[in-house]
Coordinates of C-alpha atoms in Angstrom, one line a residue:
Chain O
X1 CA 19.8 4.4 -29.0
X2 CA 17.8 1.5 -27.0
X3 CA 15.0 2.9 -24.7
X4 CA 14.0 0.9 -21.9
X5 CA 10.8 3.1 -21.2
X6 CA 9.2 5.2 -24.1
X7 CA 6.2 7.3 -22.8
X8 CA 3.7 8.6 -25.4
X9 CA 1.1 11.2 -24.9
X10 CA 0.3 10.1 -21.3
X11 CA -2.5 11.9 -19.7
X12 CA -3.7 11.2 -16.2
X13 CA -6.8 13.1 -14.7
X14 CA -8.1 13.2 -11.4
X15 CA -11.9 13.8 -10.6
X16 CA -12.7 14.2 -14.3
X17 CA -11.2 17.5 -14.2
X18 CA -7.6 18.0 -12.9
X19 CA -5.0 17.2 -15.4
X20 CA -1.8 15.7 -13.4
X21 CA -0.3 14.7 -16.7
X22 CA -1.1 16.2 -20.0
X23 CA 0.2 14.6 -22.9
X24 CA 3.4 13.7 -21.6
X25 CA 6.1 12.2 -23.8
X26 CA 9.6 10.8 -22.4
X27 CA 12.3 8.3 -23.7
X28 CA 14.8 6.9 -21.1
X29 CA 17.9 5.4 -22.7
X30 CA 19.3 2.2 -21.5
X31 CA 22.1 2.5 -19.1
X32 CA 21.4 6.2 -18.0
X33 CA 20.8 8.0 -14.8
X34 CA 17.6 9.9 -16.0
X35 CA 17.1 13.0 -13.8
X36 CA 13.5 14.0 -13.7
X37 CA 13.3 17.4 -12.4
X38 CA 10.1 19.6 -11.7
X39 CA 8.3 21.7 -9.2
X40 CA 6.3 20.1 -6.4
X41 CA 3.0 19.2 -7.9
X42 CA 4.4 19.3 -11.7
X43 CA 3.4 15.5 -12.1
X44 CA 6.8 13.8 -11.2
X45 CA 5.1 11.3 -8.5
X46 CA 1.9 10.8 -10.8
X47 CA 4.0 9.6 -13.6
X48 CA 6.1 7.2 -11.4
X49 CA 2.9 6.1 -9.8
X50 CA 1.4 5.3 -13.4
X51 CA 4.7 3.4 -14.7
X52 CA 4.8 1.5 -11.6
X53 CA 1.2 0.3 -12.0
X54 CA -0.3 1.7 -8.8
X55 CA -2.5 3.8 -11.3
X56 CA -3.9 3.7 -14.6
X57 CA -3.4 6.5 -17.1
X58 CA -6.4 8.1 -18.3
X59 CA -5.1 8.3 -21.9
X60 CA -1.9 7.7 -23.8
X61 CA 0.6 4.8 -23.3
X62 CA 4.0 3.8 -22.2
X63 CA 6.0 0.8 -23.3
X64 CA 8.4 -0.5 -20.6
X65 CA 11.1 -3.1 -22.2
X66 CA 9.0 -3.6 -25.0
X67 CA 5.8 -4.3 -23.5
X68 CA 2.9 -1.6 -23.8
X69 CA 0.8 -0.8 -20.4
X70 CA -2.2 -2.3 -22.4
X71 CA -0.4 -5.9 -23.0
X72 CA -0.7 -8.5 -20.4
X73 CA 3.1 -8.8 -21.0
X74 CA 3.4 -5.6 -19.1
X75 CA 3.3 -7.5 -15.7
X76 CA 6.2 -9.6 -17.0
X77 CA 8.3 -6.5 -17.7
X78 CA 7.6 -5.0 -14.4
X79 CA 9.7 -7.7 -12.8
X80 CA 12.6 -6.2 -14.3
X81 CA 11.8 -3.0 -12.6
X82 CA 12.0 -2.0 -9.2
X83 CA 11.2 1.7 -7.1
X84 CA 11.1 3.3 -4.2
X85 CA 8.4 5.8 -4.3
X86 CA 8.1 8.8 -2.0
X87 CA 9.1 6.7 1.2
X88 CA 10.9 3.2 1.4
X89 CA 8.2 0.7 1.5
X90 CA 9.2 -1.4 4.4
X91 CA 7.4 -3.4 7.4
X92 CA 8.7 -1.7 10.3
X93 CA 7.9 -4.4 12.9
X94 CA 10.3 -6.8 11.0
X95 CA 13.9 -6.5 10.9
X96 CA 16.0 -5.5 7.8
X97 CA 16.8 -9.2 6.9
X98 CA 13.4 -10.2 7.4
X99 CA 12.1 -7.5 5.1
X100 CA 14.5 -8.6 2.4
X101 CA 13.3 -12.1 2.8
X102 CA 9.6 -10.8 2.4
X103 CA 10.7 -9.3 -0.9
X104 CA 12.3 -12.4 -2.0
X105 CA 9.2 -14.3 -1.4
X106 CA 7.0 -11.9 -3.3
X107 CA 9.5 -12.1 -6.1
X108 CA 9.4 -16.0 -5.9
X109 CA 13.0 -16.2 -5.3
X110 CA 14.0 -19.8 -4.6
X111 CA 16.7 -18.7 -2.1
X112 CA 17.6 -15.8 0.1
X113 CA 21.6 -16.7 -0.1
X114 CA 22.2 -13.1 -1.4
X115 CA 20.6 -11.1 1.3
X116 CA 24.0 -10.7 3.2
X117 CA 25.8 -9.4 0.2
X118 CA 22.7 -6.8 -0.2
X119 CA 23.0 -5.7 3.2
X120 CA 26.5 -5.2 2.8
X121 CA 26.2 -3.5 -0.5
X122 CA 24.0 -0.8 1.1
X123 CA 26.1 -0.6 4.3
X124 CA 23.4 -2.3 6.6
X125 CA 25.4 -5.5 7.3
X126 CA 25.7 -4.8 11.0
X127 CA 22.1 -3.7 11.1
X128 CA 20.1 -6.8 9.6
X129 CA 18.9 -8.0 12.8
X130 CA 17.6 -4.8 14.0
X131 CA 13.9 -3.7 13.8
X132 CA 13.3 -1.2 11.0
X133 CA 11.5 0.9 13.4
X134 CA 14.6 1.5 15.0
X135 CA 16.2 2.7 12.0
X136 CA 17.2 6.3 10.7
X137 CA 15.8 7.8 7.6
X138 CA 19.0 7.1 6.0
X139 CA 19.3 3.6 6.8
X140 CA 15.5 3.1 5.9
X141 CA 16.3 4.5 2.5
X142 CA 19.1 2.4 2.0
X143 CA 17.1 -0.8 2.9
X144 CA 14.3 0.4 0.3
X145 CA 17.0 0.4 -2.2
X146 CA 18.3 -2.9 -0.9
X147 CA 14.8 -4.3 -1.3
X148 CA 14.5 -2.9 -4.8
X149 CA 17.4 -4.5 -5.6
X150 CA 16.3 -7.9 -4.6
X151 CA 14.8 -9.0 -7.8
X152 CA 18.1 -8.0 -9.9
X153 CA 16.4 -5.2 -11.6
X154 CA 17.7 -3.6 -14.8
X155 CA 15.9 -0.3 -14.0
X156 CA 15.1 1.3 -10.7
X157 CA 13.0 4.2 -10.0
X158 CA 13.8 6.4 -7.1
X159 CA 11.2 9.2 -6.0
X160 CA 13.1 11.7 -4.0
X161 CA 15.6 9.3 -2.7
X162 CA 17.7 11.9 -0.6
X163 CA 14.7 13.8 0.9
X164 CA 15.4 14.3 4.7
X165 CA 18.8 12.6 4.7
X166 CA 21.9 14.1 6.4
X167 CA 24.9 15.1 4.3
X168 CA 26.6 11.8 5.0
X169 CA 23.2 9.7 4.0
X170 CA 23.1 11.8 0.7
X171 CA 26.6 10.9 0.0
X172 CA 26.0 7.2 0.8
X173 CA 22.9 7.0 -1.6
X174 CA 24.8 9.0 -4.4
X175 CA 27.6 6.7 -4.2
X176 CA 25.6 3.7 -4.2
X177 CA 23.4 4.7 -7.0
X178 CA 26.6 5.4 -9.0
X179 CA 28.0 2.1 -8.1
X180 CA 25.0 0.6 -9.1
X181 CA 24.8 2.1 -12.4
X182 CA 28.5 1.7 -13.4
X183 CA 29.1 -2.1 -12.2
X184 CA 25.7 -3.5 -12.7
X185 CA 24.6 -1.2 -15.6
X186 CA 21.4 -0.7 -13.9
X187 CA 19.2 2.1 -15.6
X188 CA 17.9 4.8 -13.0
X189 CA 15.0 7.1 -13.2
X190 CA 15.5 9.7 -10.2
X191 CA 12.9 12.2 -9.4
X192 CA 14.2 15.3 -7.3
X193 CA 14.3 19.0 -6.8
X194 CA 17.3 18.8 -5.0
X195 CA 19.0 19.9 -8.3
X196 CA 22.5 20.3 -7.3
X197 CA 22.6 16.6 -5.9
X198 CA 21.0 15.5 -9.1
X199 CA 23.5 17.3 -11.4
X200 CA 26.5 15.4 -9.7
X201 CA 24.3 12.0 -10.8
X202 CA 22.3 12.5 -14.0
X203 CA 23.4 11.4 -17.4
X204 CA 20.2 12.7 -18.9
X205 CA 17.5 15.1 -17.9
X206 CA 13.8 15.4 -18.2
X207 CA 12.3 18.7 -17.1
X208 CA 8.6 18.6 -16.4
X209 CA 6.2 21.6 -15.8
X210 CA 2.1 21.3 -15.6
X211 CA 2.2 17.8 -16.4
X212 CA 4.0 17.9 -19.6
X213 CA 7.9 17.3 -20.3
X214 CA 9.4 20.8 -21.5
X215 CA 12.6 19.5 -22.6
X216 CA 14.9 16.4 -22.5
X217 CA 18.5 16.9 -22.6
X218 CA 21.8 15.0 -21.9
X219 CA 24.4 16.0 -19.4
X220 CA 27.0 16.9 -22.0
X221 CA 24.3 19.0 -23.7
X222 CA 23.3 20.6 -20.4
X223 CA 26.8 21.3 -19.6
X224 CA 27.3 23.2 -23.1
X225 CA 24.1 25.0 -22.4
X226 CA 25.2 26.0 -18.8
X227 CA 28.8 26.7 -20.0
X228 CA 30.2 29.8 -18.3
X229 CA 30.2 32.8 -20.8
X230 CA 30.0 36.7 -21.5
X231 CA 26.5 37.5 -22.6
X232 CA 26.5 40.3 -25.1
X233 CA 23.4 42.3 -26.0
X234 CA 24.2 44.1 -29.0
X235 CA 22.2 46.1 -32.0
X236 CA 23.3 43.3 -34.7
X237 CA 24.5 39.9 -34.1
X238 CA 25.3 39.6 -37.7
X239 CA 28.2 42.4 -37.4
X240 CA 28.9 40.4 -33.8
X241 CA 29.4 37.4 -35.5
X242 CA 31.6 39.0 -38.1
X243 CA 33.9 40.4 -35.4
X244 CA 34.2 37.5 -33.3
X245 CA 35.2 35.3 -36.2
X246 CA 38.2 37.6 -37.0
X247 CA 39.3 37.7 -33.4
X248 CA 39.0 34.0 -33.5
X249 CA 36.7 33.7 -30.2
X250 CA 34.2 30.7 -29.7
X251 CA 30.5 32.0 -29.4
X252 CA 26.8 30.9 -29.8
X253 CA 24.0 33.0 -30.9
X254 CA 21.1 33.0 -28.6
X255 CA 18.7 35.4 -30.6
X256 CA 18.7 38.3 -32.9
X257 CA 20.3 40.6 -30.1
X258 CA 22.2 38.1 -28.0
X259 CA 25.2 36.2 -28.0
X260 CA 27.2 34.2 -25.6
X261 CA 31.2 34.4 -26.0
X262 CA 32.8 31.5 -24.3
X263 CA 36.5 32.4 -24.8
X264 CA 38.2 34.9 -22.8
X265 CA 38.6 38.4 -24.5
X266 CA 39.2 42.2 -23.5
X267 CA 36.1 44.0 -23.5
X268 CA 37.9 47.0 -24.7
X269 CA 39.1 45.5 -27.7
X270 CA 36.0 43.9 -28.5
X271 CA 33.8 47.1 -27.9
X272 CA 36.0 49.2 -30.2
X273 CA 36.0 46.7 -33.0
X274 CA 32.0 46.8 -32.9
X275 CA 32.0 50.3 -32.6
X276 CA 34.2 50.6 -35.9
X277 CA 31.6 48.5 -37.5
X278 CA 28.6 50.7 -36.3
X279 CA 27.3 48.2 -34.0
X280 CA 26.4 49.2 -30.4
X281 CA 27.0 47.2 -27.4
X282 CA 23.9 47.5 -25.0
X283 CA 25.2 45.2 -22.1
X284 CA 27.9 42.4 -21.4
X285 CA 27.1 40.3 -18.3
X286 CA 28.7 37.1 -17.0
X287 CA 26.7 34.1 -17.3
X288 CA 27.1 31.1 -15.1
X289 CA 24.1 29.1 -15.1
X290 CA 23.8 25.7 -13.0
X291 CA 21.3 23.2 -13.4
X292 CA 18.8 25.1 -11.0
X293 CA 19.4 28.5 -13.4
X294 CA 18.6 26.4 -16.4
X295 CA 15.6 24.8 -14.9
X296 CA 14.4 28.0 -13.7
X297 CA 14.8 29.8 -17.2
X298 CA 13.3 27.1 -18.9
X299 CA 10.0 27.0 -16.8
X300 CA 10.0 30.5 -15.4
X301 CA 10.7 32.1 -11.9
X302 CA 7.4 31.3 -10.7
X303 CA 6.9 30.3 -7.2
X304 CA 5.3 26.8 -6.4
X305 CA 1.7 27.0 -6.9
Chain G
X1 CA -0.4 -16.2 -6.0
X2 CA 1.6 -18.9 -4.4
X3 CA 4.5 -16.4 -3.9
X4 CA 2.1 -13.8 -2.2
X5 CA 0.5 -16.4 -0.1
X6 CA 4.2 -17.6 1.1
X7 CA 5.1 -14.0 1.8
X8 CA 1.8 -13.4 3.5
X9 CA 1.8 -16.3 5.9
X10 CA 5.5 -15.5 6.8
X11 CA 4.4 -12.1 7.7
X12 CA 1.7 -13.4 9.8
X13 CA 4.1 -15.5 11.7
X14 CA 6.1 -12.5 12.5
X15 CA 2.9 -10.5 13.5
X16 CA 2.6 -9.4 17.1
X17 CA -1.0 -8.4 16.9
X18 CA -1.8 -11.9 15.7
X19 CA -0.1 -13.6 18.7
X20 CA -2.0 -11.1 21.0
X21 CA -5.2 -11.9 19.3
X22 CA -4.6 -15.9 19.8
X23 CA -3.3 -15.0 23.3
X24 CA -6.7 -13.3 24.3
X25 CA -9.0 -16.1 22.6
X26 CA -6.9 -18.4 24.9
X27 CA -7.4 -16.2 28.0
X28 CA -10.9 -16.2 27.1
X29 CA -11.3 -20.0 27.1
X30 CA -9.3 -20.5 30.4
X31 CA -11.6 -17.7 31.7
X32 CA -14.8 -20.0 30.5
X33 CA -13.2 -22.9 32.2
X34 CA -12.3 -21.6 35.4
X35 CA -15.6 -20.1 35.9
X36 CA -17.4 -23.1 34.9
X37 CA -15.3 -25.2 37.1
X38 CA -16.0 -22.7 40.2
X39 CA -19.9 -23.4 39.4
X40 CA -19.3 -27.1 39.4
X41 CA -17.4 -27.2 42.5
X42 CA -19.4 -24.6 44.6
X43 CA -22.9 -25.1 43.1
X44 CA -22.5 -28.7 42.1
X45 CA -23.8 -27.8 38.5
X46 CA -23.5 -30.1 35.5
X47 CA -21.4 -28.7 32.9
X48 CA -21.3 -29.8 29.4
X49 CA -18.4 -28.4 27.5
X50 CA -20.5 -28.4 24.3
X51 CA -22.0 -25.2 25.7
X52 CA -18.7 -23.3 25.9
X53 CA -17.0 -24.9 22.6
X54 CA -18.6 -22.2 20.2
X55 CA -19.0 -19.0 22.7
X56 CA -15.9 -17.4 20.8
X57 CA -18.2 -17.1 17.9
X58 CA -19.6 -14.0 19.6
X59 CA -16.1 -12.2 20.1
X60 CA -14.5 -13.4 16.9
X61 CA -15.8 -10.4 15.0
X62 CA -14.2 -7.8 17.3
X63 CA -11.1 -9.7 17.8
X64 CA -10.6 -10.2 13.9
X65 CA -11.5 -6.8 13.1
X66 CA -8.8 -5.4 15.4
X67 CA -6.4 -7.8 13.8
X68 CA -7.1 -7.2 10.1
X69 CA -7.5 -3.6 10.7
X70 CA -3.7 -3.3 11.5
X71 CA -2.6 -6.2 9.7
X72 CA -4.0 -5.1 6.3
X73 CA -3.9 -1.2 7.1
X74 CA 0.0 -1.6 7.3
X75 CA 0.4 -2.8 3.5
X76 CA -1.1 0.8 2.8
X77 CA 0.5 2.9 5.7
X78 CA 4.0 1.6 5.3
X79 CA 3.4 1.1 1.6
X80 CA 4.4 -2.4 1.1
X81 CA 1.6 -3.1 -1.2
X82 CA 3.7 -1.1 -3.5
X83 CA 6.4 -3.7 -3.5
X84 CA 4.0 -6.2 -4.9
X85 CA 2.4 -4.1 -7.5
X86 CA 5.6 -2.6 -8.9
X87 CA 7.1 -6.0 -9.4
X88 CA 4.2 -7.5 -11.6
X89 CA 1.6 -8.9 -9.2
X90 CA -2.0 -8.5 -10.1
X91 CA -4.3 -6.7 -7.9
X92 CA -6.5 -9.7 -8.1
X93 CA -3.7 -11.9 -6.7
X94 CA -3.1 -9.5 -4.0
X95 CA -6.8 -9.2 -2.9
X96 CA -7.0 -13.0 -3.1
X97 CA -4.0 -13.8 -1.2
X98 CA -4.9 -11.1 1.4
X99 CA -8.3 -12.8 2.0
X100 CA -6.8 -16.3 2.5
X101 CA -4.3 -15.1 4.8
X102 CA -7.0 -12.9 7.0
X103 CA -9.1 -15.9 6.9
X104 CA -6.3 -18.3 7.9
X105 CA -5.5 -15.9 10.8
X106 CA -9.3 -15.7 12.1
X107 CA -9.7 -19.5 12.0
X108 CA -6.4 -20.1 14.0
X109 CA -7.8 -17.5 16.5
X110 CA -11.0 -19.2 16.7
X111 CA -9.5 -22.8 16.9
X112 CA -7.2 -21.8 19.7
X113 CA -10.0 -21.0 21.7
X114 CA -11.9 -24.1 20.6
X115 CA -8.8 -26.6 21.4
X116 CA -8.2 -25.3 24.8
X117 CA -11.9 -25.9 25.7
X118 CA -12.0 -29.0 24.4
X119 CA -8.5 -30.2 25.6
X120 CA -8.7 -28.8 29.3
X121 CA -12.6 -29.0 29.2
X122 CA -12.8 -32.7 28.4
X123 CA -10.4 -33.3 31.6
X124 CA -12.3 -31.3 33.9
X125 CA -15.9 -31.7 32.7
X126 CA -15.8 -35.1 30.7
X127 CA -16.6 -35.2 26.9
X128 CA -19.6 -33.4 25.6
X129 CA -22.9 -34.9 25.3
X130 CA -23.9 -33.0 22.2
X131 CA -24.1 -35.4 19.0
X132 CA -21.2 -35.4 17.1
X133 CA -23.2 -34.8 13.7
X134 CA -24.2 -31.3 15.3
X135 CA -20.8 -30.5 16.5
X136 CA -19.4 -31.5 13.1
X137 CA -22.1 -29.2 11.6
X138 CA -21.5 -26.2 13.9
X139 CA -17.5 -26.6 13.3
X140 CA -18.3 -26.5 9.6
X141 CA -20.4 -23.3 10.0
X142 CA -17.8 -21.8 12.0
X143 CA -15.3 -22.1 9.6
X144 CA -17.6 -20.7 6.9
X145 CA -18.3 -17.9 9.5
X146 CA -14.4 -17.2 9.6
X147 CA -14.6 -17.2 5.8
X148 CA -17.5 -14.7 6.0
X149 CA -15.7 -12.5 8.4
X150 CA -12.4 -12.7 6.5
X151 CA -14.1 -11.6 3.4
X152 CA -15.8 -8.5 5.1
X153 CA -12.9 -7.6 6.9
X154 CA -10.4 -8.0 3.8
X155 CA -13.0 -5.8 1.9
X156 CA -12.8 -3.1 4.4
X157 CA -8.9 -3.3 4.8
X158 CA -8.2 -3.2 1.0
X159 CA -10.3 -0.3 0.1
X160 CA -9.7 2.0 2.8
X161 CA -6.3 3.5 2.4
X162 CA -5.9 4.9 5.8
X163 CA -4.8 2.2 8.6
X164 CA -6.3 4.3 11.5
X165 CA -9.7 4.8 9.5
X166 CA -9.7 1.4 8.2
X167 CA -8.9 -0.2 11.6
X168 CA -11.9 1.8 13.4
X169 CA -14.1 1.1 10.5
X170 CA -13.8 -2.7 10.9
X171 CA -14.3 -2.4 14.5
X172 CA -17.3 -0.1 14.3
X173 CA -18.8 -2.4 11.5
X174 CA -18.4 -5.6 13.7
X175 CA -20.0 -4.1 16.8
X176 CA -22.7 -2.6 14.6
X177 CA -23.4 -6.3 13.4
X178 CA -23.2 -7.7 16.7
X179 CA -25.7 -5.2 18.3
X180 CA -27.7 -5.8 15.2
X181 CA -27.6 -9.5 15.8
X182 CA -28.3 -9.1 19.6
X183 CA -31.4 -7.1 18.7
X184 CA -32.3 -9.5 16.3
X185 CA -32.0 -12.5 18.7
X186 CA -33.7 -10.5 21.6
X187 CA -36.9 -9.9 19.2
X188 CA -36.9 -13.6 17.8
X189 CA -36.8 -14.8 21.7
X190 CA -39.8 -13.0 22.8
X191 CA -42.2 -15.2 24.4
X192 CA -45.8 -15.8 22.7
X193 CA -47.4 -15.3 25.9
X194 CA -46.6 -13.8 29.1
X195 CA -47.2 -16.2 32.0
X196 CA -50.4 -16.1 34.0
X197 CA -50.3 -15.6 37.6
X198 CA -52.3 -16.1 40.9
X199 CA -51.9 -13.2 43.6
X200 CA -53.1 -14.2 46.9
X201 CA -53.7 -11.4 49.8
X202 CA -56.0 -11.0 53.1
X203 CA -58.5 -9.6 50.9
X204 CA -59.0 -12.6 48.6
X205 CA -57.5 -14.1 45.6
X206 CA -56.8 -12.3 42.2
X207 CA -55.6 -14.6 39.1
X208 CA -54.7 -13.2 35.6
X209 CA -54.6 -15.2 32.6
X210 CA -51.6 -15.9 30.5
X211 CA -51.4 -12.8 27.9
X212 CA -50.5 -12.7 24.6
X213 CA -47.2 -10.6 23.9
X214 CA -48.0 -8.1 21.1
X215 CA -44.4 -7.9 20.3
X216 CA -44.1 -11.5 19.4
X217 CA -43.0 -12.2 15.8
X218 CA -44.9 -14.5 13.8
X219 CA -45.3 -15.5 10.4
X220 CA -43.5 -13.8 7.3
X221 CA -42.4 -11.1 9.6
X222 CA -40.7 -13.7 12.0
X223 CA -39.3 -15.3 8.9
X224 CA -37.7 -11.9 7.7
X225 CA -36.5 -11.6 11.3
X226 CA -34.9 -15.2 11.2
X227 CA -33.4 -14.5 7.9
X228 CA -31.7 -11.1 9.2
X229 CA -30.0 -12.8 12.2
X230 CA -29.0 -16.0 10.0
X231 CA -27.3 -13.8 7.3
X232 CA -25.6 -11.5 10.0
X233 CA -22.5 -13.1 10.8
X234 CA -22.5 -11.5 14.2
X235 CA -26.0 -13.1 14.4
X236 CA -24.9 -16.6 13.4
X237 CA -22.6 -16.2 16.2
X238 CA -25.3 -15.9 18.9
X239 CA -27.2 -19.0 17.1
X240 CA -23.9 -21.2 16.8
X241 CA -22.6 -20.3 20.3
X242 CA -25.7 -22.3 22.1
X243 CA -26.9 -24.6 18.9
X244 CA -30.0 -22.2 18.7
X245 CA -30.2 -22.4 15.0
X246 CA -33.4 -22.6 13.7
X247 CA -32.2 -23.5 10.4
X248 CA -28.6 -24.7 11.2
X249 CA -28.0 -26.0 7.4
X250 CA -28.7 -22.6 5.8
X251 CA -26.0 -20.8 8.0
X252 CA -23.0 -22.3 6.1
X253 CA -24.8 -21.3 2.8
X254 CA -25.5 -17.9 3.8
X255 CA -22.0 -17.4 5.3
X256 CA -20.5 -18.6 1.6
X257 CA -23.0 -16.4 -0.3
X258 CA -21.9 -13.5 1.7
X259 CA -18.2 -14.3 1.6
X260 CA -18.5 -14.5 -2.4
X261 CA -20.5 -11.2 -2.5
X262 CA -18.2 -9.2 -0.5
X263 CA -15.3 -10.7 -2.0
X264 CA -16.6 -9.8 -5.7
X265 CA -17.4 -6.1 -4.5
X266 CA -14.0 -5.8 -2.8
X267 CA -12.2 -6.9 -6.1
X268 CA -14.3 -4.6 -8.0
X269 CA -13.5 -1.4 -5.9
X270 CA -9.9 -2.2 -5.4
X271 CA -9.2 -2.7 -9.1
X272 CA -10.5 0.6 -9.7
X273 CA -8.6 2.4 -7.0
X274 CA -5.7 4.8 -7.7
X275 CA -3.1 3.6 -5.2
X276 CA -0.4 6.1 -3.6

């Protein structure tokens, strides 16, 4: 698999003792929409600040499009990247079009011919000559994405892109991201804690807790992990497996005493069959896990610190 | 860096505060001309526009600090500096391009004043009697003074991440420099002797001899105070405005040296900064 971003043991310490990132490892596949999930203060924005060059890591390294952060070539690789970190970076006293022109100059683009297309793409063609100061949050977010798209990047980082947006704004941003990913093959790294929304977009997930990635998983793997099932707690999973095989039911062993059964079954038949084999059924409970449930089970249900 | 310069000047052209500062300088020039013209008409004073040409050097620091605080502070407050860093521009290029743009803006502000005085003043009062060589020397010193202010204000603007704090800090620094300059100038202007006098009344005549001023600075002490006035950009403003510099050749060198030192210090701090 081709990775556009490889992060190895990245550490960031503030004021000599607070570790915002602690030996973090991550791989972002090319063409993916990578959902970056974590609590407030888990280290999401810190990681984004490091890979966008706003801050330098204390230890460890990362490789962007084949260039390590310690090489001078990283600056060239960054030209293939764009980001909207926290809030869109816009000159409020300029119009939307002037903001795009300004970014074209930063990128050294010879002409600004594609600006109308960009404004059209993000649904701001009617607002191009309006001052950004008068824009709604959703419009600013979309303009921020348009600015990110100015240099035709292959990789876009969005930090909390739907924070504060109304439902219509959320749908518009989601559709824009999917369109760019499908039509232009742009890879996205999206940090968010609105998990329901993220689950509609992401093809891969990385879960961060206390500055470290606790799991990376693809969307199909997550779907399998979150599949609707009956969770059985029994005295012997060995006997349970034997009975489930005999009944032709699909299942997955979780641990020595727990098993998830995905196929539909009559509880009485299964309990009787297990009873005959001398296996006690301690509980049967429905398990219907969402991304949110998966995240909580992964990092624990502690409140934000 | 050329890309950043192009963008910086594009932004400058769209910046309202920049135009307001230019308008302020033009307004100041017109005020100076009107009051001088009144004095000429009402009291018959002989006005030489040379006395007015460089008066704006006093105000320059304050006006420039208002502009730069808001202009550079926006890069942090609106997060637009990120757009430059993220796409691979180095911090050195970002810093130097900001320095060039801010210095250019200060130059434009000063010369807006200068050209109004020179243009309209020459029509009203005739061309200045100040020797051309001195005018050119003063103009060159002002250009480097603008660079010095540019370096100072860019440093403050680039290392203070909060726009309000940065703007206030820049204004306070310029006011402190102006006050220090005024104090140095006042100390250096102390007369060596108090004038003697003769007092006559019905009881007779009393006379007092000229007395030595104990506050008069001399020797090494005077040289130190003079250096403090010359190094301080606001102090230079006092000297340039009325051609009173004791060592006019030194002023541009002081400005240049200070600009280089401030820029090096600013770059060093800015490069180490964790940006948000």
